[in-house]
Amino acid sequence: MRFEPPDDRDMLREKIIGLGETSLHKSYYPELQSRLEELERFRALLDQTHDAIFLIRTETGKLADANASAGMYLGYSKEELLAMPFASLFSPQQKARLSEFIPESGDRPSDSRQTCITSLLSREGTEIPMEITVRSVTFGGEQYIVAIARDITDRIRTESELKIKESALESSTNGILIADLTGTVMYANPGFASMFGYEQKEAITGRNLEAFFADPTLGEKITGHLLDNRTIVDEMIGLRENGSPFHIQVSGSVVQNNARQPLCIMLIVMDITERILAEQMRRETYAQIEKNIEQFAVLGDHIRNPLQVIVGYAEMIDDPLVAKILDESCRIDGIVTELDRGWVESANVRQFLRKHGDGA
Amino acid sequence: MTPRNPLDLRKFVAPEFICGSGALQLAGRYAHNFGMKQVLLVTDPGVRAAGWAGAVGESLTEAGVSFTVFDSVSVNPRSRQVMSGMEVYRSEECNGIVAVGGGSAMDCAKGIGIASSNMRDILTFEGVDRVPVPAPPLICIPTTAGSSADVSQFAIITDEERKRKIAIISKTLVPDISLLDPEPLTTMSRELTLDTGMDALCHAIEAYVSNASSPMTDMHALEAIRLIHDALPAVILEPEDLNLRFSTLLASLHAGLAFSNASLGAVHAMAHSLGGAYDLAHGRCNALLLEHVIPANYEAASEQYDRIGAIIGPVQGERTPPAEGIAAFRRSLGITGTLASVGVGEDAIQTLARRAYADPCMVTNPRRLTCEDIERIYAYAL
Ligand SMILES: [Fe+2]
């Protein structure tokens, strides 16, 4: 034994007698206390989660444990829950549909994790849509099933809202294109596909914007412009799959997240070929009319000149018919004057029309 | 009696105990080592007034352990007191119990412990081995030298509704540590010293003649009888003498180790029945019954009784009928009176006997007594 100075020996002797500060007979209590605290902490954690958690005895189908959320969703106290078979938390229709998931007493559940969408029956009888994940586990030689139920009321609502939005996009006659910030197409609606002559809209995704314009540099210009200015409205020449060009109007915007950072760009495309052609036709018609009327004015002069000659000659001769000739010449002049006035009036109308657009 | 074979299986359970001057001051250290954070300090008003509960409280505070005092404990602790102690234990979120006091405070503390760990009414534990969940750790600091509740597997609780005592016997009731300090004994009255001393003597004698005794319990029982015989008369004369007080404390410890393992007999069975019905001091009941039980039992354990007689007899070494020796010892201490003088009537005997007959202590009595036997003993003691 090592040499101990006398003071240490006294202390050692005390310890051997069992009077040391930490001399204690074997007891698991302190350790048990700290484990219990740990367990309580964990329990609090489970109770804090939004998911309802159930522990079910496989043999009896009864609940062995449930967290606070389970009681909260369903409106039962924990004591009440623990006295109930898990299956009684489902409506009869759900129970029949989900017999492989919901353990009744004695059922052998499968070992793998399974998820199903169903609904739980609250105390008041309302059905709460839930996504339930069940899994079989063994604790201390006894078989249990852990069921974790997530309330999907919000998810279902969001999904149906999304569905509406999606079908609106899908059914729009305008072409709708969503591309990432580099111009790669992520989505094109059927309207876009048919406008650009694609058989399947899937053939569009993954392509770059440049593929859809006669001017291949336009794609890059559009994305650049959108990133700088957020929106764009312009008329351009689109290019169909078969290479034929056509007139389109493009309105684009940048889709942003909540932090106002750009996520992607969206283009709404309208085929404006008909409008452009109509405008062209109108323009040509106006030009023709103008030309006709100018010719008409010249025609008036052409009529008046020989008429003046006729009047001059008639005044020189003395004949009872002269008065008749002059009368008729006056009438012709009147008609030509009427025609001139009509031309001026129609010129005013044309001017008005030009000013106010529609030539129809 | 059940024939005794030295090879019969026996078990000996003893808690950790520390005895000597200043043991009381170790309460805080042990509470801390047991992981107690909030202690229920169970005591009674008398012990509190004498300052011993305060001294233990100081030790707890020094060790950084918080505590709540529960002192609604009477002589012959009631089930209702146990249950209200349990309420305090739970509401204060205690995780350990320290008992400072005599048998009443310690039995009440044991009751509070098992009632709170099992969340059940204390009366439902009546009988042997009926405590499924062990109690939280219990530290005992006895302030009397007699009950030995600090080392025993017994708790005696009074069912006040039915005016009877129930015995709860379970190894889970054995405290975790007993701190045996002679100093708190110095504030005991003469009467309490005598009653508790006679209780210890009965423990030793009944354990020694018990049909569950063993060489291990015999050794402790005989040493306890010797120590009480020598120290009890002396400590009455010099109540402040720490050495004499310590002898009585050691006697009680020996008796406790003996009876906790060998159990008791007819004296205690009958004293429980008496105490429950009349709310009498337990030690006094024993003192008045002991000399009347011995003749009834004598034939079944004559050798043991003779050895006791040889120790207790008026002149040591001389053969005196043991019952006479005991009676003389009692009288020499100034304990007089009979059951009649403490208010027991003849008409009560039948009920008392029936209850004593059903008491678990009767199981280890050296002789199988009938109800009529027990009635006769009560009648002698009137
Ligand atoms: Fe006793």
XYZ file of C-alpha atoms and ligand atoms in Angstrom:
743
model
C 0.000 0.000 0.000
C 1.151 3.525 -0.776
C 2.422 5.607 2.115
C -0.253 8.002 3.361
C 0.481 10.981 5.556
C -1.350 10.701 8.951
C -4.100 13.240 8.113
C -5.027 11.352 4.984
C -5.083 8.126 6.952
C -7.727 9.526 9.297
C -9.807 10.558 6.358
C -9.343 7.199 4.698
C -10.396 5.488 7.934
C -13.585 7.591 8.044
C -14.323 6.558 4.492
C -13.729 2.903 5.240
C -16.187 3.149 8.163
C -18.635 4.509 5.617
C -18.746 8.104 6.742
C -17.343 9.563 3.537
C -19.190 12.414 1.916
C -20.442 10.179 -0.887
C -20.556 6.811 0.891
C -23.923 5.401 -0.021
C -25.305 1.924 -0.327
C -26.425 0.839 -3.745
C -29.447 2.825 -4.843
C -30.907 3.362 -8.257
C -33.116 6.157 -7.020
C -30.933 9.140 -7.994
C -30.400 7.630 -11.439
C -34.098 6.830 -11.695
C -34.917 10.431 -10.841
C -32.746 11.789 -13.614
C -34.160 9.251 -16.105
C -37.668 10.221 -15.082
C -36.848 13.866 -15.646
C -35.501 12.979 -19.054
C -38.677 11.056 -19.757
C -40.835 13.961 -18.665
C -38.880 16.278 -20.914
C -39.432 13.907 -23.802
C -43.097 13.593 -22.948
C -43.423 17.391 -22.983
C -41.802 17.368 -26.388
C -44.265 14.795 -27.709
C -47.139 16.752 -26.239
C -45.916 19.871 -28.019
C -46.014 18.346 -31.493
C -49.010 19.100 -33.684
C -49.293 15.498 -34.800
C -51.549 13.236 -32.782
C -49.557 10.213 -31.617
C -51.221 6.970 -30.525
C -49.674 3.844 -29.054
C -51.964 0.870 -29.513
C -51.719 -2.562 -27.924
C -51.767 -4.975 -30.808
C -53.341 -7.727 -28.773
C -56.353 -5.775 -27.535
C -56.521 -2.955 -30.060
C -56.785 -0.556 -27.128
C -54.792 2.609 -26.681
C -51.814 2.298 -24.372
C -50.786 5.914 -24.681
C -51.590 9.090 -26.558
C -50.023 12.518 -26.609
C -51.752 15.774 -25.700
C -52.472 16.687 -29.330
C -54.448 13.457 -29.770
C -56.800 14.421 -26.966
C -57.009 17.991 -28.204
C -58.001 17.092 -31.766
C -60.553 14.539 -30.688
C -61.959 16.261 -27.607
C -61.290 13.393 -25.202
C -59.324 13.438 -21.958
C -56.320 11.175 -21.865
C -58.051 8.858 -19.386
C -61.022 8.516 -21.740
C -58.751 7.796 -24.679
C -56.873 5.105 -22.799
C -60.128 3.272 -22.154
C -61.062 3.189 -25.855
C -60.247 0.826 -28.701
C -58.366 2.690 -31.418
C -60.888 1.493 -33.995
C -63.657 3.438 -32.259
C -61.990 6.655 -33.426
C -63.113 5.915 -36.990
C -66.500 6.100 -38.657
C -67.876 2.714 -39.790
C -67.163 3.461 -43.478
C -63.560 4.431 -42.734
C -63.133 1.393 -40.535
C -64.239 -0.944 -43.312
C -62.024 0.770 -45.842
C -58.961 0.763 -43.629
C -59.222 -2.598 -41.940
C -55.650 -3.429 -42.893
C -54.334 -0.289 -41.213
C -56.496 0.003 -38.139
C -55.729 -2.696 -35.625
C -58.706 -4.459 -34.149
C -57.970 -6.805 -31.300
C -55.743 -9.683 -32.350
C -54.859 -8.348 -35.803
C -51.332 -8.958 -36.966
C -50.132 -5.681 -38.389
C -47.500 -5.555 -41.054
C -44.029 -4.560 -39.912
C -43.403 -1.911 -42.494
C -44.460 1.674 -42.229
C -47.703 2.412 -44.023
C -49.438 5.678 -44.675
C -53.069 6.252 -45.453
C -55.345 9.223 -45.859
C -58.464 8.885 -43.747
C -60.341 10.788 -41.093
C -60.692 10.472 -37.342
C -63.982 10.828 -35.556
C -64.031 13.458 -32.824
C -66.153 13.271 -29.701
C -68.695 15.622 -31.329
C -68.877 13.320 -34.342
C -67.048 15.549 -36.805
C -64.578 13.846 -39.103
C -61.122 15.356 -39.183
C -59.152 14.526 -42.320
C -55.878 12.927 -41.288
C -52.868 11.344 -42.867
C -52.007 8.422 -40.608
C -48.703 6.608 -40.591
C -48.812 3.283 -38.769
C -45.960 1.073 -37.807
C -45.646 -1.992 -35.661
C -43.121 -1.912 -32.812
C -42.185 -4.158 -29.899
C -41.469 -2.805 -26.406
C -40.586 -5.121 -23.566
C -41.848 -8.186 -25.392
C -45.259 -6.683 -26.130
C -46.394 -5.734 -29.610
C -47.669 -2.240 -30.210
C -48.654 -0.118 -33.131
C -47.554 3.472 -33.305
C -49.956 5.637 -35.269
C -48.998 9.212 -36.074
C -51.915 11.226 -37.383
C -51.433 14.552 -39.114
C -54.329 16.921 -39.572
C -54.535 17.581 -43.315
C -57.555 19.920 -43.337
C -55.345 22.818 -44.448
C -53.476 20.707 -46.930
C -56.675 19.524 -48.571
C -57.935 23.093 -48.834
C -54.656 24.275 -50.303
C -54.643 21.376 -52.709
C -58.128 22.152 -53.954
C -57.250 25.818 -54.344
C -54.193 24.796 -56.290
C -56.281 22.497 -58.397
C -58.588 25.374 -59.338
C -55.628 27.553 -60.229
C -54.046 24.789 -62.199
C -57.154 24.014 -64.188
C -57.592 27.735 -64.868
C -54.109 27.784 -66.342
C -54.753 24.609 -68.264
C -58.011 25.748 -69.769
C -56.939 29.270 -70.720
C -57.100 29.951 -74.490
C -54.158 32.277 -74.047
C -50.801 30.590 -74.142
C -49.204 30.538 -70.712
C -45.548 29.810 -70.271
C -43.558 29.593 -67.040
C -39.782 29.624 -67.303
C -36.953 29.828 -64.839
C -34.759 32.881 -64.665
C -32.443 31.555 -67.362
C -35.353 31.209 -69.751
C -35.748 27.442 -69.574
C -39.408 26.508 -69.828
C -40.879 24.779 -66.770
C -44.511 24.764 -67.788
C -46.584 25.466 -70.877
C -50.352 25.191 -70.953
C -52.228 23.406 -73.746
C -53.228 26.802 -75.164
C -49.587 27.633 -75.727
C -48.872 24.235 -77.228
C -51.655 24.464 -79.780
C -50.868 28.119 -80.581
C -47.290 27.188 -81.389
C -48.253 23.973 -83.157
C -46.821 21.493 -80.691
C -48.563 18.130 -80.459
C -47.718 17.672 -76.800
C -47.040 20.327 -74.224
C -44.370 18.065 -72.703
C -42.258 18.705 -75.783
C -42.027 22.330 -74.738
C -40.711 22.015 -71.200
C -36.957 22.132 -70.998
C -36.587 24.283 -74.113
C -35.293 27.817 -73.992
C -37.522 30.804 -74.711
C -35.515 31.667 -77.827
C -37.121 28.699 -79.611
C -40.453 30.486 -79.758
C -39.467 33.751 -81.458
C -38.511 34.588 -85.022
C -35.709 36.661 -83.581
C -33.665 34.150 -81.566
C -32.142 36.902 -79.391
C -35.587 37.895 -78.123
C -35.691 35.211 -75.402
C -32.694 36.645 -73.651
C -33.951 40.181 -74.115
C -37.277 39.335 -72.523
C -35.759 37.703 -69.425
C -33.283 40.563 -69.078
C -36.030 43.142 -69.395
C -38.234 41.320 -66.884
C -35.493 41.053 -64.285
C -34.906 44.820 -64.625
C -38.481 46.044 -64.991
C -40.667 43.229 -63.596
C -43.210 43.472 -66.453
C -43.324 43.596 -70.217
C -46.086 44.017 -72.822
C -45.064 43.929 -76.471
C -45.938 42.617 -79.888
C -43.518 40.228 -81.485
C -43.204 37.602 -84.155
C -43.596 34.105 -82.777
C -42.247 30.995 -84.388
C -44.264 27.794 -84.613
C -42.705 24.371 -84.331
C -42.872 24.005 -88.074
C -40.893 27.253 -88.485
C -43.800 29.453 -89.665
C -43.889 32.927 -88.088
C -47.010 34.598 -86.693
C -47.949 37.680 -84.795
C -48.159 37.478 -81.066
C -48.633 39.803 -78.149
C -46.604 38.911 -75.083
C -47.368 40.146 -71.547
C -44.795 38.943 -69.061
C -44.152 39.311 -65.370
C -41.730 38.052 -62.755
C -43.108 35.689 -60.090
C -41.655 36.596 -56.694
C -41.515 34.857 -53.329
C -42.592 36.483 -50.066
C -39.192 38.080 -49.719
C -39.715 39.680 -53.139
C -36.964 37.619 -54.708
C -37.623 36.505 -58.290
C -38.557 32.826 -58.606
C -39.491 32.484 -62.263
C -41.060 34.377 -65.130
C -44.503 33.994 -66.606
C -45.497 34.931 -70.154
C -49.048 35.205 -71.429
C -49.109 34.959 -75.215
C -51.987 35.968 -77.522
C -52.138 35.155 -81.219
C -52.772 38.559 -82.855
C -52.373 37.469 -86.497
C -56.007 38.277 -87.337
C -55.824 41.723 -85.851
C -52.622 42.541 -87.638
C -54.058 41.335 -90.986
C -57.268 43.327 -90.463
C -55.279 46.454 -89.775
C -53.243 45.923 -92.885
C -56.363 45.451 -95.000
C -57.899 48.600 -93.585
C -54.836 50.603 -94.277
C -54.864 49.429 -97.924
C -58.582 50.192 -98.279
C -58.115 53.749 -97.079
C -55.317 54.347 -99.535
C -57.506 53.046 -102.360
C -60.453 55.241 -101.402
C -58.208 58.311 -101.198
C -56.831 57.578 -104.603
C -60.350 57.097 -106.031
C -61.602 60.350 -104.598
C -58.609 62.290 -105.871
C -59.359 60.854 -109.306
C -62.949 61.895 -108.782
C -61.909 65.532 -108.128
C -59.886 65.497 -111.296
C -62.919 64.049 -113.064
C -65.025 67.068 -111.907
C -62.572 69.457 -113.455
C -62.559 67.306 -116.537
C -66.361 67.719 -116.805
C -66.399 71.451 -115.992
C -63.905 72.440 -118.724
C -65.982 71.182 -121.722
C -69.100 72.495 -119.919
C -67.660 76.012 -119.866
C -66.931 75.695 -123.592
C -70.534 74.581 -124.203
C -71.900 77.550 -122.175
C -69.603 80.001 -124.040
C -70.748 78.776 -127.419
C -74.367 78.748 -126.474
C -74.307 82.381 -125.296
C -72.988 83.391 -128.672
C -75.813 81.909 -130.686
C -79.375 83.163 -130.719
C -81.572 80.252 -130.580
C -84.691 79.434 -128.519
C -82.864 76.279 -127.331
C -80.082 78.324 -125.738
C -82.009 78.890 -122.551
C -82.612 75.173 -122.309
C -78.862 74.412 -122.893
C -77.812 76.940 -120.224
C -80.353 75.535 -117.764
C -79.037 72.007 -118.264
C -75.384 73.167 -118.073
C -76.197 74.853 -114.754
C -77.690 71.611 -113.507
C -74.569 69.679 -114.533
C -72.369 72.235 -112.753
C -74.611 71.933 -109.715
C -74.220 68.181 -109.754
C -70.421 68.458 -110.069
C -70.381 71.011 -107.219
C -72.465 68.643 -105.109
C -69.943 65.901 -105.908
C -67.037 68.195 -104.884
C -68.744 69.050 -101.616
C -69.317 65.367 -101.029
C -65.649 64.701 -101.466
C -64.714 67.370 -98.932
C -67.201 65.913 -96.501
C -65.885 62.400 -97.007
C -62.324 63.719 -96.516
C -63.411 65.160 -93.160
C -64.938 61.852 -92.178
C -61.742 60.023 -93.155
C -59.704 62.423 -91.112
C -61.981 61.876 -88.130
C -61.719 58.171 -88.559
C -57.962 58.292 -88.791
C -57.829 60.315 -85.615
C -60.077 57.979 -83.688
C -58.745 54.684 -84.898
C -61.402 52.261 -85.989
C -61.895 52.243 -89.714
C -64.737 49.729 -89.687
C -45.373 -24.705 18.159
C -43.815 -25.063 14.711
C -40.700 -27.139 15.358
C -37.567 -25.107 14.773
C -34.863 -26.472 12.559
C -31.622 -24.462 12.392
C -31.444 -25.230 8.671
C -34.808 -23.619 7.923
C -34.616 -20.828 5.358
C -34.445 -17.361 6.860
C -33.922 -13.898 5.464
C -32.404 -10.943 7.257
C -33.039 -7.434 6.004
C -31.461 -4.428 7.653
C -31.241 -0.873 6.443
C -28.098 1.171 6.457
C -27.783 2.928 9.797
C -25.329 5.308 11.357
C -25.218 5.512 15.121
C -23.433 7.897 17.402
C -23.264 11.493 18.432
C -24.021 13.890 15.602
C -25.700 11.316 13.347
C -28.646 13.704 13.017
C -26.473 16.248 11.232
C -25.902 13.796 8.376
C -29.527 14.062 7.243
C -28.713 16.715 4.644
C -25.800 14.799 3.180
C -27.828 11.631 2.747
C -30.846 13.457 1.393
C -28.556 15.009 -1.186
C -26.884 11.689 -2.011
C -30.269 10.081 -2.534
C -31.024 12.737 -5.134
C -33.710 14.382 -3.004
C -34.468 17.900 -4.154
C -37.684 18.603 -2.273
C -38.134 16.718 0.992
C -41.273 16.125 3.022
C -40.067 16.465 6.616
C -42.505 14.371 8.652
C -42.511 15.053 12.378
C -44.923 15.766 15.222
C -45.623 18.972 17.151
C -43.760 17.777 20.265
C -40.569 16.913 18.395
C -40.852 20.182 16.474
C -41.203 22.140 19.718
C -38.140 20.372 21.158
C -36.145 21.705 18.210
C -35.150 18.402 16.572
C -37.146 18.952 13.371
C -35.508 22.373 13.087
C -32.048 20.849 13.528
C -32.714 18.348 10.734
C -34.135 21.130 8.577
C -30.929 23.106 9.035
C -28.883 20.130 7.914
C -31.072 19.800 4.812
C -30.734 23.494 3.994
C -26.975 23.309 4.407
C -26.891 20.490 1.867
C -28.980 22.565 -0.527
C -32.095 20.422 -0.159
C -35.468 22.198 0.118
C -38.125 20.818 2.434
C -41.716 21.158 3.556
C -42.624 20.311 7.148
C -45.616 18.066 7.752
C -46.380 17.748 11.456
C -50.073 16.829 11.522
C -49.181 13.502 13.123
C -50.735 12.257 16.354
C -49.981 9.339 18.626
C -51.312 6.231 16.816
C -51.193 7.925 13.376
C -54.511 7.977 11.500
C -55.104 6.981 7.909
C -56.483 10.470 7.275
C -53.204 11.980 8.475
C -51.325 9.735 6.100
C -53.532 10.776 3.187
C -53.217 14.476 3.941
C -49.451 13.988 4.168
C -49.622 12.361 0.740
C -51.486 15.404 -0.601
C -48.711 17.663 0.665
C -46.068 15.324 -0.726
C -47.634 15.472 -4.188
C -48.601 19.124 -4.247
C -45.116 20.172 -3.128
C -43.643 17.810 -5.732
C -41.452 16.114 -3.136
C -39.102 13.324 -4.116
C -38.010 12.035 -0.743
C -39.074 11.816 2.890
C -37.201 12.507 6.103
C -38.930 11.419 9.302
C -37.925 12.920 12.658
C -39.802 11.533 15.627
C -41.031 8.400 17.309
C -42.904 5.451 15.867
C -45.920 7.599 14.992
C -44.036 10.058 12.776
C -41.993 7.279 11.157
C -44.999 5.016 10.501
C -46.905 7.984 9.088
C -43.908 8.797 6.868
C -43.805 5.201 5.616
C -47.522 5.397 4.888
C -47.162 8.674 2.994
C -44.362 7.122 0.964
C -46.263 4.069 -0.264
C -49.571 5.915 -0.662
C -47.933 8.446 -2.978
C -45.845 5.983 -4.972
C -48.892 3.745 -5.530
C -51.536 6.495 -5.601
C -53.815 4.462 -3.380
C -55.561 4.791 -0.058
C -53.303 3.678 2.775
C -55.892 1.246 4.141
C -55.670 -0.845 0.964
C -52.150 -1.994 1.846
C -53.206 -3.863 4.985
C -51.505 -7.234 5.323
C -48.212 -8.735 4.224
C -46.389 -7.938 0.947
C -49.166 -5.882 -0.508
C -47.128 -2.869 -1.610
C -46.470 -3.149 -5.363
C -44.453 0.051 -5.903
C -41.719 0.868 -3.375
C -41.862 4.222 -1.639
C -39.442 7.065 -2.377
C -36.287 7.047 -0.229
C -36.910 7.474 3.475
C -34.395 8.769 5.998
C -35.323 8.184 9.641
C -34.071 10.046 12.689
C -35.697 8.385 15.710
C -36.319 10.598 18.724
C -37.496 7.712 20.938
C -35.815 4.424 21.766
C -38.503 1.844 21.261
C -40.564 1.740 18.087
C -37.630 0.764 15.839
C -39.775 1.862 12.933
C -36.502 3.245 11.528
C -35.250 -0.280 10.813
C -38.446 -2.339 10.600
C -40.657 -3.523 7.758
C -43.777 -2.590 9.752
C -46.114 0.356 9.663
C -49.099 0.461 11.997
C -51.823 2.900 10.955
C -55.110 3.517 12.748
C -58.277 3.200 10.701
C -60.219 5.894 12.570
C -63.520 4.948 10.912
C -63.449 1.450 12.306
C -61.368 2.252 15.383
C -58.792 -0.372 14.597
C -55.138 -0.536 13.761
C -54.004 -2.035 10.513
C -50.571 -3.589 10.117
C -48.756 -3.071 6.835
C -45.827 -5.444 6.545
C -43.533 -5.199 3.558
C -39.803 -5.147 2.912
C -40.479 -2.013 0.852
C -41.243 -0.259 4.155
C -37.717 -0.699 5.497
C -36.230 2.825 5.513
C -33.180 3.562 3.412
C -31.086 4.919 6.228
C -31.501 5.436 9.937
C -29.510 8.112 11.735
C -29.321 7.043 15.391
C -28.325 10.010 17.494
C -28.679 9.827 21.311
C -29.169 13.549 21.740
C -32.842 13.850 20.673
C -33.689 11.195 23.291
C -32.751 13.607 26.092
C -35.930 15.631 25.657
C -38.218 12.608 26.181
C -40.421 12.651 29.252
C -40.067 9.926 31.876
C -43.354 8.418 30.794
C -42.447 8.326 27.115
C -39.024 6.900 27.945
C -40.669 4.085 29.897
C -43.429 3.322 27.382
C -41.049 3.218 24.450
C -38.478 1.250 26.491
C -41.111 -1.374 27.341
C -42.112 -1.489 23.662
C -38.498 -2.282 22.761
C -38.399 -4.992 25.445
C -41.566 -6.555 24.013
C -40.065 -6.431 20.528
C -36.995 -8.281 21.722
C -38.904 -10.883 23.729
C -41.508 -11.531 21.043
C -38.854 -11.792 18.332
C -36.840 -14.176 20.491
C -39.745 -16.563 21.068
C -41.182 -16.077 17.537
C -41.594 -19.141 15.343
C -39.828 -17.141 12.592
C -36.735 -16.415 14.666
C -33.254 -17.320 13.482
C -29.787 -17.407 15.050
C -29.260 -13.940 13.606
C -32.403 -12.486 15.175
C -31.818 -14.372 18.449
C -28.468 -12.674 18.871
C -29.984 -9.221 18.452
C -32.994 -10.051 20.600
C -30.920 -11.262 23.571
C -28.578 -8.282 23.355
C -31.585 -5.962 23.304
C -33.083 -7.609 26.417
C -29.784 -7.275 28.257
C -29.326 -3.639 27.282
C -32.865 -2.636 28.264
C -32.670 -4.458 31.555
C -29.506 -2.573 32.415
C -30.094 0.839 30.879
C -33.802 1.553 31.253
C -33.913 1.805 35.055
C -30.715 3.861 35.011
C -31.820 6.326 32.329
C -34.937 7.155 34.344
C -32.653 8.421 37.064
C -30.287 10.232 34.709
C -32.291 11.298 31.666
C -29.566 13.644 30.380
C -26.856 10.973 30.351
C -25.943 10.516 26.696
C -24.217 7.164 27.269
C -27.294 5.697 28.964
C -29.548 7.187 26.276
C -27.311 5.654 23.651
C -27.601 2.225 25.343
C -31.388 2.408 25.113
C -31.074 3.489 21.480
C -28.798 0.517 20.758
C -31.238 -1.751 22.596
C -34.031 -0.480 20.413
C -31.879 -0.987 17.313
C -31.074 -4.577 18.275
C -34.722 -5.265 19.100
C -35.753 -3.668 15.809
C -33.381 -5.790 13.738
C -34.675 -8.869 15.597
C -38.396 -8.232 15.287
C -38.313 -6.746 11.803
C -37.031 -10.123 10.611
C -38.532 -12.580 13.124
C -41.765 -10.626 13.551
C -43.769 -10.436 16.773
C -46.470 -12.317 18.617
C -49.584 -12.203 20.741
C -48.522 -9.201 22.856
C -48.375 -6.967 19.812
C -51.435 -8.476 18.178
C -53.400 -7.739 21.327
C -51.796 -4.303 21.847
C -52.725 -3.276 18.292
C -56.316 -4.269 18.925
C -56.331 -2.336 22.226
C -54.606 0.755 20.863
C -56.969 0.931 17.905
C -60.086 0.764 20.043
C -58.984 3.010 22.939
C -56.262 5.205 21.382
C -53.839 4.174 24.133
C -50.046 4.563 24.127
C -48.677 1.511 22.331
C -45.807 0.878 24.780
C -48.169 1.057 27.738
C -50.498 -1.545 26.187
C -47.541 -3.871 25.681
C -46.270 -3.334 29.209
C -49.662 -4.281 30.660
C -50.096 -7.357 28.445
C -46.619 -8.922 28.316
C -46.624 -10.740 31.681
C -50.068 -12.226 30.920
C -49.118 -13.553 27.487
C -45.999 -15.369 28.742
C -47.836 -18.050 30.744
C -50.082 -18.785 27.749
C -47.069 -19.183 25.478
C -44.629 -20.708 27.920
C -45.009 -24.352 26.970
C -44.299 -23.622 23.331
C -41.014 -21.787 23.950
C -40.014 -22.644 27.474
C -36.296 -22.685 26.792
C -36.368 -19.183 25.338
C -38.585 -17.832 28.088
C -36.314 -19.326 30.733
C -33.324 -17.617 29.187
C -35.251 -14.328 29.242
C -36.185 -14.969 32.855
C -32.550 -15.479 33.695
C -31.721 -12.032 32.290
C -34.721 -10.091 33.607
C -35.153 -11.851 36.966
C -34.883 -9.713 40.092
C -31.579 -11.317 40.922
C -29.604 -12.024 37.810
C -28.676 -15.648 37.289
C -31.396 -16.934 39.566
C -34.220 -18.921 38.074
C -37.427 -16.953 38.358
C -40.613 -17.740 36.466
C -40.151 -15.327 33.546
C -43.630 -13.759 33.817
C -42.940 -12.890 37.422
C -39.575 -11.433 36.541
C -41.155 -9.239 33.881
C -43.888 -8.092 36.244
C -41.318 -7.217 38.905
C -39.222 -5.295 36.336
C -42.290 -3.337 35.262
C -43.236 -2.472 38.817
C -39.658 -1.456 39.591
C -39.938 1.124 36.831
C -43.107 2.530 38.361
C -45.408 1.255 35.639
C -48.562 0.328 37.474
C -52.161 -0.155 36.549
C -54.215 -2.639 34.568
C -56.281 -2.596 31.415
C -59.298 -1.755 33.539
C -57.491 1.276 34.961
C -56.942 2.639 31.437
C -60.630 2.245 30.658
C -61.053 -1.193 29.133
C -64.316 -2.912 30.111
C -65.008 -6.626 30.277
C -67.703 -6.296 27.596
C -65.081 -5.195 25.074
C -62.939 -8.290 25.417
C -64.686 -10.405 22.791
C -64.275 -7.809 20.050
C -60.697 -7.058 21.113
C -59.859 -10.766 21.025
C -61.420 -11.258 17.619
C -59.348 -8.425 16.166
C -56.157 -9.568 17.878
C -56.748 -13.058 16.490
C -56.790 -11.637 12.951
C -53.658 -9.513 13.449
C -50.679 -10.703 11.331
C -48.444 -10.603 14.425
C -50.420 -13.574 15.769
C -49.054 -15.738 12.938
C -45.557 -15.848 14.432
C -46.641 -16.298 18.055
C -44.918 -19.456 19.356
C -48.263 -20.990 20.280
C -51.387 -21.034 18.173
C -53.853 -19.198 20.371
C -57.598 -19.516 19.957
C -59.971 -16.621 20.368
C -60.914 -18.015 23.761
C -57.234 -18.137 24.803
C -56.894 -14.493 23.836
C -60.084 -13.541 25.678
C -58.680 -15.212 28.788
C -55.419 -13.267 28.545
C -57.323 -9.980 28.204
C -59.399 -10.979 31.207
C -56.287 -11.601 33.322
C -54.907 -8.248 32.298
C -58.050 -6.339 33.271
Fe -44.173 -2.244 19.219
